[in-house]
PDB file of C-alpha atoms and ligand atoms in Angstrom:
ATOM      1  CA  MET A 228     -43.012 108.473  24.316  1.00 94.00           C
ATOM      2  CA  LEU A 229     -39.890 108.685  22.195  1.00 97.00           C
ATOM      3  CA  THR A 230     -39.144 112.174  21.340  1.00 98.00           C
ATOM      4  CA  VAL A 231     -37.640 112.942  17.816  1.00 98.00           C
ATOM      5  CA  ALA A 232     -35.967 115.775  16.122  1.00 98.00           C
ATOM      6  CA  VAL A 233     -35.992 115.670  12.384  1.00 98.00           C
ATOM      7  CA  LEU A 234     -33.342 117.421  10.150  1.00 97.00           C
ATOM      8  CA  ILE A 235     -34.140 118.158   6.359  1.00 97.00           C
ATOM      9  CA  SER A 236     -32.999 120.131   3.358  1.00 96.00           C
ATOM     10  CA  GLY A 237     -35.853 119.969   0.937  1.00 94.00           C
ATOM     11  CA  ALA A 238     -39.493 119.094   0.505  1.00 94.00           C
ATOM     12  CA  GLY A 239     -39.849 117.144   3.732  1.00 95.00           C
ATOM     13  CA  SER A 240     -42.171 114.499   2.500  1.00 94.00           C
ATOM     14  CA  ASN A 241     -40.538 111.851   4.643  1.00 94.00           C
ATOM     15  CA  LEU A 242     -41.112 114.371   7.626  1.00 96.00           C
ATOM     16  CA  ARG A 243     -44.531 114.887   6.653  1.00 96.00           C
ATOM     17  CA  ALA A 244     -45.334 111.305   6.790  1.00 96.00           C
ATOM     18  CA  LEU A 245     -43.656 110.763  10.199  1.00 97.00           C
ATOM     19  CA  LEU A 246     -45.430 113.838  11.441  1.00 97.00           C
ATOM     20  CA  GLU A 247     -48.703 112.425  10.342  1.00 97.00           C
ATOM     21  CA  ALA A 248     -48.070 108.948  11.807  1.00 97.00           C
ATOM     22  CA  ALA A 249     -47.115 110.725  15.021  1.00 96.00           C
ATOM     23  CA  ALA A 250     -50.456 112.565  15.097  1.00 94.00           C
ATOM     24  CA  ASP A 251     -51.962 109.264  15.852  1.00 96.00           C
ATOM     25  CA  PRO A 252     -52.216 108.752  19.698  1.00 95.00           C
ATOM     26  CA  GLY A 253     -51.275 105.138  19.295  1.00 96.00           C
ATOM     27  CA  TYR A 254     -47.977 106.016  17.888  1.00 98.00           C
ATOM     28  CA  PRO A 255     -45.274 105.776  20.416  1.00 98.00           C
ATOM     29  CA  ALA A 256     -43.010 108.727  19.035  1.00 98.00           C
ATOM     30  CA  ARG A 257     -43.506 112.479  18.609  1.00 97.00           C
ATOM     31  CA  VAL A 258     -41.536 114.829  16.655  1.00 97.00           C
ATOM     32  CA  ILE A 259     -40.558 117.828  18.946  1.00 98.00           C
ATOM     33  CA  VAL A 260     -38.505 119.854  16.350  1.00 98.00           C
ATOM     34  CA  VAL A 261     -37.444 120.168  12.935  1.00 98.00           C
ATOM     35  CA  GLY A 262     -34.167 121.593  11.829  1.00 98.00           C
ATOM     36  CA  SER A 263     -32.827 122.408   8.461  1.00 98.00           C
ATOM     37  CA  ASP A 264     -29.493 123.728   6.943  1.00 97.00           C
ATOM     38  CA  ARG A 265     -31.471 126.143   4.652  1.00 96.00           C
ATOM     39  CA  GLU A 266     -35.085 127.820   4.447  1.00 95.00           C
ATOM     40  CA  ALA A 267     -36.240 124.340   3.171  1.00 96.00           C
ATOM     41  CA  SER A 268     -39.860 124.507   1.964  1.00 96.00           C
ATOM     42  CA  GLY A 269     -40.300 121.390   4.125  1.00 97.00           C
ATOM     43  CA  LEU A 270     -40.271 123.642   7.011  1.00 97.00           C
ATOM     44  CA  ALA A 271     -43.897 124.385   6.382  1.00 97.00           C
ATOM     45  CA  HIS A 272     -44.876 120.895   7.413  1.00 97.00           C
ATOM     46  CA  ALA A 273     -43.506 121.673  11.081  1.00 97.00           C
ATOM     47  CA  GLU A 274     -45.471 125.181  10.996  1.00 97.00           C
ATOM     48  CA  GLU A 275     -48.806 123.258  10.025  1.00 97.00           C
ATOM     49  CA  PHE A 276     -48.253 120.628  12.685  1.00 97.00           C
ATOM     50  CA  GLY A 277     -47.335 123.227  15.219  1.00 97.00           C
ATOM     51  CA  ILE A 278     -43.857 121.884  15.701  1.00 97.00           C
ATOM     52  CA  PRO A 279     -40.864 124.177  16.472  1.00 97.00           C
ATOM     53  CA  SER A 280     -38.105 124.522  13.878  1.00 97.00           C
ATOM     54  CA  PHE A 281     -34.730 126.059  13.282  1.00 97.00           C
ATOM     55  CA  VAL A 282     -32.361 126.736  10.706  1.00 97.00           C
ATOM     56  CA  VAL A 283     -28.629 126.547  11.028  1.00 97.00           C
ATOM     57  CA  PRO A 284     -27.625 127.775   7.664  1.00 96.00           C
ATOM     58  CA  TRP A 285     -24.846 126.142   5.730  1.00 95.00           C
ATOM     59  CA  ARG A 286     -21.909 128.573   5.065  1.00 92.00           C
ATOM     60  CA  GLY A 287     -19.719 126.272   3.023  1.00 91.00           C
ATOM     61  CA  ALA A 288     -17.285 123.442   3.445  1.00 89.00           C
ATOM     62  CA  ALA A 289     -14.797 125.599   5.301  1.00 90.00           C
ATOM     63  CA  GLU A 290     -17.077 126.188   8.108  1.00 93.00           C
ATOM     64  CA  ARG A 291     -18.372 122.585   8.432  1.00 93.00           C
ATOM     65  CA  GLU A 292     -17.059 121.971  11.928  1.00 94.00           C
ATOM     66  CA  ALA A 293     -18.604 125.366  13.112  1.00 96.00           C
ATOM     67  CA  TRP A 294     -21.924 124.469  11.470  1.00 96.00           C
ATOM     68  CA  GLY A 295     -21.920 121.006  13.283  1.00 96.00           C
ATOM     69  CA  ASP A 296     -21.320 122.794  16.560  1.00 96.00           C
ATOM     70  CA  GLU A 297     -24.158 125.084  16.022  1.00 97.00           C
ATOM     71  CA  LEU A 298     -26.506 122.085  15.094  1.00 97.00           C
ATOM     72  CA  ASN A 299     -25.167 120.414  18.235  1.00 97.00           C
ATOM     73  CA  ALA A 300     -26.266 123.340  20.277  1.00 97.00           C
ATOM     74  CA  GLN A 301     -29.766 123.592  18.697  1.00 97.00           C
ATOM     75  CA  LEU A 302     -30.300 119.870  19.274  1.00 97.00           C
ATOM     76  CA  ALA A 303     -28.941 120.028  22.864  1.00 96.00           C
ATOM     77  CA  VAL A 304     -31.769 122.759  23.699  1.00 96.00           C
ATOM     78  CA  TRP A 305     -34.258 120.137  22.652  1.00 96.00           C
ATOM     79  CA  GLN A 306     -32.705 116.898  23.991  1.00 96.00           C
ATOM     80  CA  PRO A 307     -34.399 114.481  21.524  1.00 98.00           C
ATOM     81  CA  ASP A 308     -34.272 110.749  22.288  1.00 98.00           C
ATOM     82  CA  LEU A 309     -33.462 110.413  18.594  1.00 98.00           C
ATOM     83  CA  VAL A 310     -32.337 112.453  15.696  1.00 98.00           C
ATOM     84  CA  VAL A 311     -33.638 111.412  12.152  1.00 98.00           C
ATOM     85  CA  LEU A 312     -31.764 112.837   9.085  1.00 96.00           C
ATOM     86  CA  SER A 313     -34.712 112.795   6.490  1.00 92.00           C
ATOM     87  CA  GLY A 314     -33.168 114.369   3.101  1.00 90.00           C
ATOM     88  CA  LEU A 315     -30.610 116.515   5.076  1.00 93.00           C
ATOM     89  CA  MET A 316     -28.341 117.031   2.161  1.00 90.00           C
ATOM     90  CA  ARG A 317     -25.077 117.389   4.170  1.00 90.00           C
ATOM     91  CA  LEU A 318     -22.716 114.906   5.769  1.00 90.00           C
ATOM     92  CA  VAL A 319     -22.980 115.849   9.446  1.00 93.00           C
ATOM     93  CA  PRO A 320     -19.492 116.477  10.913  1.00 94.00           C
ATOM     94  CA  PRO A 321     -18.073 114.077  13.447  1.00 95.00           C
ATOM     95  CA  ALA A 322     -18.756 115.948  16.455  1.00 96.00           C
ATOM     96  CA  VAL A 323     -22.694 115.684  15.573  1.00 97.00           C
ATOM     97  CA  VAL A 324     -22.061 111.952  15.117  1.00 97.00           C
ATOM     98  CA  ALA A 325     -20.186 111.677  18.483  1.00 96.00           C
ATOM     99  CA  ALA A 326     -22.911 113.493  20.291  1.00 97.00           C
ATOM    100  CA  TRP A 327     -25.950 111.611  18.980  1.00 97.00           C
ATOM    101  CA  SER A 328     -25.111 108.245  17.241  1.00 95.00           C
ATOM    102  CA  PRO A 329     -26.396 105.534  17.482  1.00 96.00           C
ATOM    103  CA  HIS A 330     -29.377 107.629  18.294  1.00 98.00           C
ATOM    104  CA  LEU A 331     -28.925 109.290  14.881  1.00 98.00           C
ATOM    105  CA  VAL A 332     -30.468 107.620  11.878  1.00 97.00           C
ATOM    106  CA  ASN A 333     -30.725 108.380   8.225  1.00 96.00           C
ATOM    107  CA  THR A 334     -33.169 107.295   5.470  1.00 96.00           C
ATOM    108  CA  HIS A 335     -31.415 106.766   2.132  1.00 96.00           C
ATOM    109  CA  PRO A 336     -33.044 106.055  -1.314  1.00 97.00           C
ATOM    110  CA  ALA A 337     -30.972 102.922  -2.325  1.00 98.00           C
ATOM    111  CA  TYR A 338     -30.364  99.464  -1.058  1.00 98.00           C
ATOM    112  CA  LEU A 339     -27.235 100.118   0.831  1.00 98.00           C
ATOM    113  CA  PRO A 340     -24.386  99.250   0.725  1.00 97.00           C
ATOM    114  CA  GLU A 341     -25.207  99.784  -2.939  1.00 98.00           C
ATOM    115  CA  PHE A 342     -25.302 103.372  -4.028  1.00 98.00           C
ATOM    116  CA  PRO A 343     -24.192 105.547  -1.209  1.00 96.00           C
ATOM    117  CA  GLY A 344     -24.079 109.163  -1.435  1.00 94.00           C
ATOM    118  CA  ALA A 345     -26.033 112.253  -2.751  1.00 92.00           C
ATOM    119  CA  HIS A 346     -26.989 110.783  -6.073  1.00 96.00           C
ATOM    120  CA  ALA A 347     -28.230 107.370  -5.198  1.00 97.00           C
ATOM    121  CA  VAL A 348     -31.049 107.182  -7.471  1.00 98.00           C
ATOM    122  CA  ARG A 349     -29.325 108.598 -10.348  1.00 98.00           C
ATOM    123  CA  ASP A 350     -26.240 106.223  -9.736  1.00 98.00           C
ATOM    124  CA  ALA A 351     -28.545 103.270  -9.643  1.00 98.00           C
ATOM    125  CA  LEU A 352     -30.087 104.229 -13.156  1.00 97.00           C
ATOM    126  CA  ALA A 353     -26.712 104.797 -14.648  1.00 96.00           C
ATOM    127  CA  ALA A 354     -25.720 101.456 -13.379  1.00 97.00           C
ATOM    128  CA  GLY A 355     -28.438  99.638 -15.429  1.00 95.00           C
ATOM    129  CA  VAL A 356     -29.480  97.361 -12.639  1.00 97.00           C
ATOM    130  CA  PRO A 357     -32.948  95.809 -12.530  1.00 97.00           C
ATOM    131  CA  GLN A 358     -33.747  96.958  -8.982  1.00 98.00           C
ATOM    132  CA  THR A 359     -32.558  99.431  -6.320  1.00 98.00           C
ATOM    133  CA  GLY A 360     -34.257 100.075  -3.057  1.00 98.00           C
ATOM    134  CA  ALA A 361     -34.437 102.076   0.205  1.00 98.00           C
ATOM    135  CA  SER A 362     -32.886 101.884   3.465  1.00 98.00           C
ATOM    136  CA  VAL A 363     -32.772 103.351   7.102  1.00 98.00           C
ATOM    137  CA  ILE A 364     -29.362 103.176   8.877  1.00 97.00           C
ATOM    138  CA  VAL A 365     -27.625 104.438  11.968  1.00 97.00           C
ATOM    139  CA  VAL A 366     -25.302 107.401  11.092  1.00 96.00           C
ATOM    140  CA  ASP A 367     -21.771 106.668  11.587  1.00 94.00           C
ATOM    141  CA  ASP A 368     -18.773 108.751  10.378  1.00 91.00           C
ATOM    142  CA  GLY A 369     -18.737 107.240   6.941  1.00 90.00           C
ATOM    143  CA  VAL A 370     -20.966 108.110   3.923  1.00 90.00           C
ATOM    144  CA  ASP A 371     -24.060 106.023   4.361  1.00 92.00           C
ATOM    145  CA  SER A 372     -21.918 103.230   5.716  1.00 92.00           C
ATOM    146  CA  GLY A 373     -23.588 102.685   9.232  1.00 93.00           C
ATOM    147  CA  PRO A 374     -25.590  99.628  10.451  1.00 95.00           C
ATOM    148  CA  LEU A 375     -28.603  98.858   8.403  1.00 97.00           C
ATOM    149  CA  LEU A 376     -31.865  98.981  10.373  1.00 97.00           C
ATOM    150  CA  ALA A 377     -34.210  98.220   7.728  1.00 98.00           C
ATOM    151  CA  GLN A 378     -34.203  98.101   3.796  1.00 98.00           C
ATOM    152  CA  GLU A 379     -36.523  97.027   0.968  1.00 98.00           C
ATOM    153  CA  ARG A 380     -36.065  96.466  -2.701  1.00 98.00           C
ATOM    154  CA  VAL A 381     -37.697  98.572  -5.436  1.00 98.00           C
ATOM    155  CA  PRO A 382     -37.685  97.522  -8.802  1.00 98.00           C
ATOM    156  CA  ILE A 383     -36.632  99.691 -11.720  1.00 97.00           C
ATOM    157  CA  GLU A 384     -39.098  99.872 -14.579  1.00 96.00           C
ATOM    158  CA  PRO A 385     -38.562 100.506 -18.115  1.00 93.00           C
ATOM    159  CA  GLY A 386     -38.843 104.240 -18.930  1.00 92.00           C
ATOM    160  CA  ASP A 387     -38.048 105.136 -15.253  1.00 96.00           C
ATOM    161  CA  ASP A 388     -36.142 108.592 -15.055  1.00 97.00           C
ATOM    162  CA  GLU A 389     -34.641 110.037 -11.774  1.00 97.00           C
ATOM    163  CA  THR A 390     -37.802 111.547 -10.694  1.00 97.00           C
ATOM    164  CA  ARG A 391     -40.092 108.723 -11.572  1.00 97.00           C
ATOM    165  CA  LEU A 392     -37.959 106.303  -9.818  1.00 98.00           C
ATOM    166  CA  HIS A 393     -37.472 108.492  -6.662  1.00 97.00           C
ATOM    167  CA  ASP A 394     -41.130 109.049  -6.509  1.00 96.00           C
ATOM    168  CA  ARG A 395     -41.579 105.328  -6.194  1.00 97.00           C
ATOM    169  CA  ILE A 396     -38.681 105.048  -3.665  1.00 97.00           C
ATOM    170  CA  LYS A 397     -39.950 107.631  -1.317  1.00 95.00           C
ATOM    171  CA  PRO A 398     -43.168 105.748  -0.143  1.00 96.00           C
ATOM    172  CA  VAL A 399     -40.954 102.977   0.834  1.00 97.00           C
ATOM    173  CA  GLU A 400     -38.544 105.174   2.630  1.00 96.00           C
ATOM    174  CA  ARG A 401     -41.475 106.540   4.533  1.00 96.00           C
ATOM    175  CA  ARG A 402     -43.005 103.468   5.595  1.00 97.00           C
ATOM    176  CA  LEU A 403     -39.596 102.028   6.615  1.00 98.00           C
ATOM    177  CA  LEU A 404     -38.691 105.184   8.754  1.00 97.00           C
ATOM    178  CA  ILE A 405     -42.198 105.180  10.343  1.00 98.00           C
ATOM    179  CA  ASP A 406     -41.721 101.598  11.241  1.00 98.00           C
ATOM    180  CA  VAL A 407     -38.090 101.952  12.350  1.00 98.00           C
ATOM    181  CA  VAL A 408     -39.008 104.892  14.839  1.00 98.00           C
ATOM    182  CA  ARG A 409     -42.002 102.862  16.108  1.00 98.00           C
ATOM    183  CA  ARG A 410     -39.682  99.868  16.842  1.00 98.00           C
ATOM    184  CA  ILE A 411     -37.139 102.077  18.613  1.00 98.00           C
ATOM    185  CA  ALA A 412     -39.800 103.695  20.664  1.00 98.00           C
ATOM    186  CA  THR A 413     -41.133 100.426  21.793  1.00 97.00           C
ATOM    187  CA  GLY A 414     -37.843  99.012  22.502  1.00 96.00           C
ATOM    188  CA  GLU A 415     -38.080  96.224  19.850  1.00 97.00           C
ATOM    189  CA  LEU A 416     -35.044  97.708  18.078  1.00 96.00           C
ATOM    190  CA  ASP A 417     -32.186  98.564  20.445  1.00 94.00           C
ATOM    191  CA  LEU A 418     -29.909 100.955  18.563  1.00 95.00           C
ATOM    192  CA  THR A 419     -27.022 100.570  20.820  1.00 93.00           C
ATOM    193  CA  ALA A 420     -27.206  96.796  19.976  1.00 91.00           C
ATOM    194  CA  ALA A 421     -27.548  97.370  16.338  1.00 89.00           C
ATOM    195  CA  ALA A 422     -24.683  99.716  16.271  1.00 88.00           C
ATOM    196  CA  ALA A 423     -22.615  97.228  17.981  1.00 87.00           C
ATOM    197  CA  SER A 424     -23.257  94.347  15.763  1.00 77.00           C
TER     198      SER A 424
HETATM  199  C1  LIG B 245     -35.306 111.272   0.220  1.00 60.32           C
HETATM  200  O1  LIG B 245     -35.247 110.202  -0.778  1.00 60.32           O
HETATM  201  C2  LIG B 245     -34.021 111.223   1.061  1.00 60.32           C
HETATM  202  O2  LIG B 245     -33.541 109.849   1.413  1.00 60.32           O
HETATM  203  C3  LIG B 245     -33.133 111.887   0.120  1.00 60.32           C
HETATM  204  O3  LIG B 245     -33.736 112.889  -0.325  1.00 60.32           O
HETATM  205  C4  LIG B 245     -35.220 112.532  -0.211  1.00 60.32           C
HETATM  206  C5  LIG B 245     -35.766 113.394   0.711  1.00 60.32           C
HETATM  207  O4  LIG B 245     -37.238 113.785   0.257  1.00 60.32           O
HETATM  208  N1  LIG B 245     -31.713 111.792   0.608  1.00 60.32           N
HETATM  209  P1  LIG B 245     -38.054 114.797   1.284  1.00 60.32           P
HETATM  210  O5  LIG B 245     -37.360 115.893   1.485  1.00 60.32           O
HETATM  211  O6  LIG B 245     -38.264 113.971   2.383  1.00 60.32           O
HETATM  212  O7  LIG B 245     -39.423 114.939   0.410  1.00 60.32           O
END
């Protein structure tokens, strides 16, 4: 059974989808802990599913390294097989990447390498492109630059605004995440090999 830590900042809808998938006895992974950089509303999903959680509060960019060390210390308590960044709105410091990558994956609401960064949905709309997408990647030291594990296109429709488009991308992100975690758990997807390619 693959053990998973999920790190969030917001509503945690992707976290919830993973918790629901993992509630199926046939699913080969379990979320063992949820972490956040703030008192995120999504922590309520962990509570509802009886999963422990922790908060390592973000104290500003000047303390980024110390924040990363604290995050590493929390994760080390749980020793997950995999750490999933799912809406964690912080770039994790190099010490976190060094400790966990390639067993550190991130979901992103764009078809990487298109539109990396914190405003992927807004940037896709501003670019006037006909389609964007969703991706799951291994986290490396860059900004959304790690090896791709899965991705899918999402068309942009007339009248889309950031919320409406993001609401259509998120279900795709959830489906990709659940499938990637399943494939990692079954050994179908080898993160070390994926990161090396
Ligand atoms: C997702 O689109 C994630 O990729 C992005 O923020 C969103 C998180 O949503 N960076 P939620 O917290 O899972 O609802």
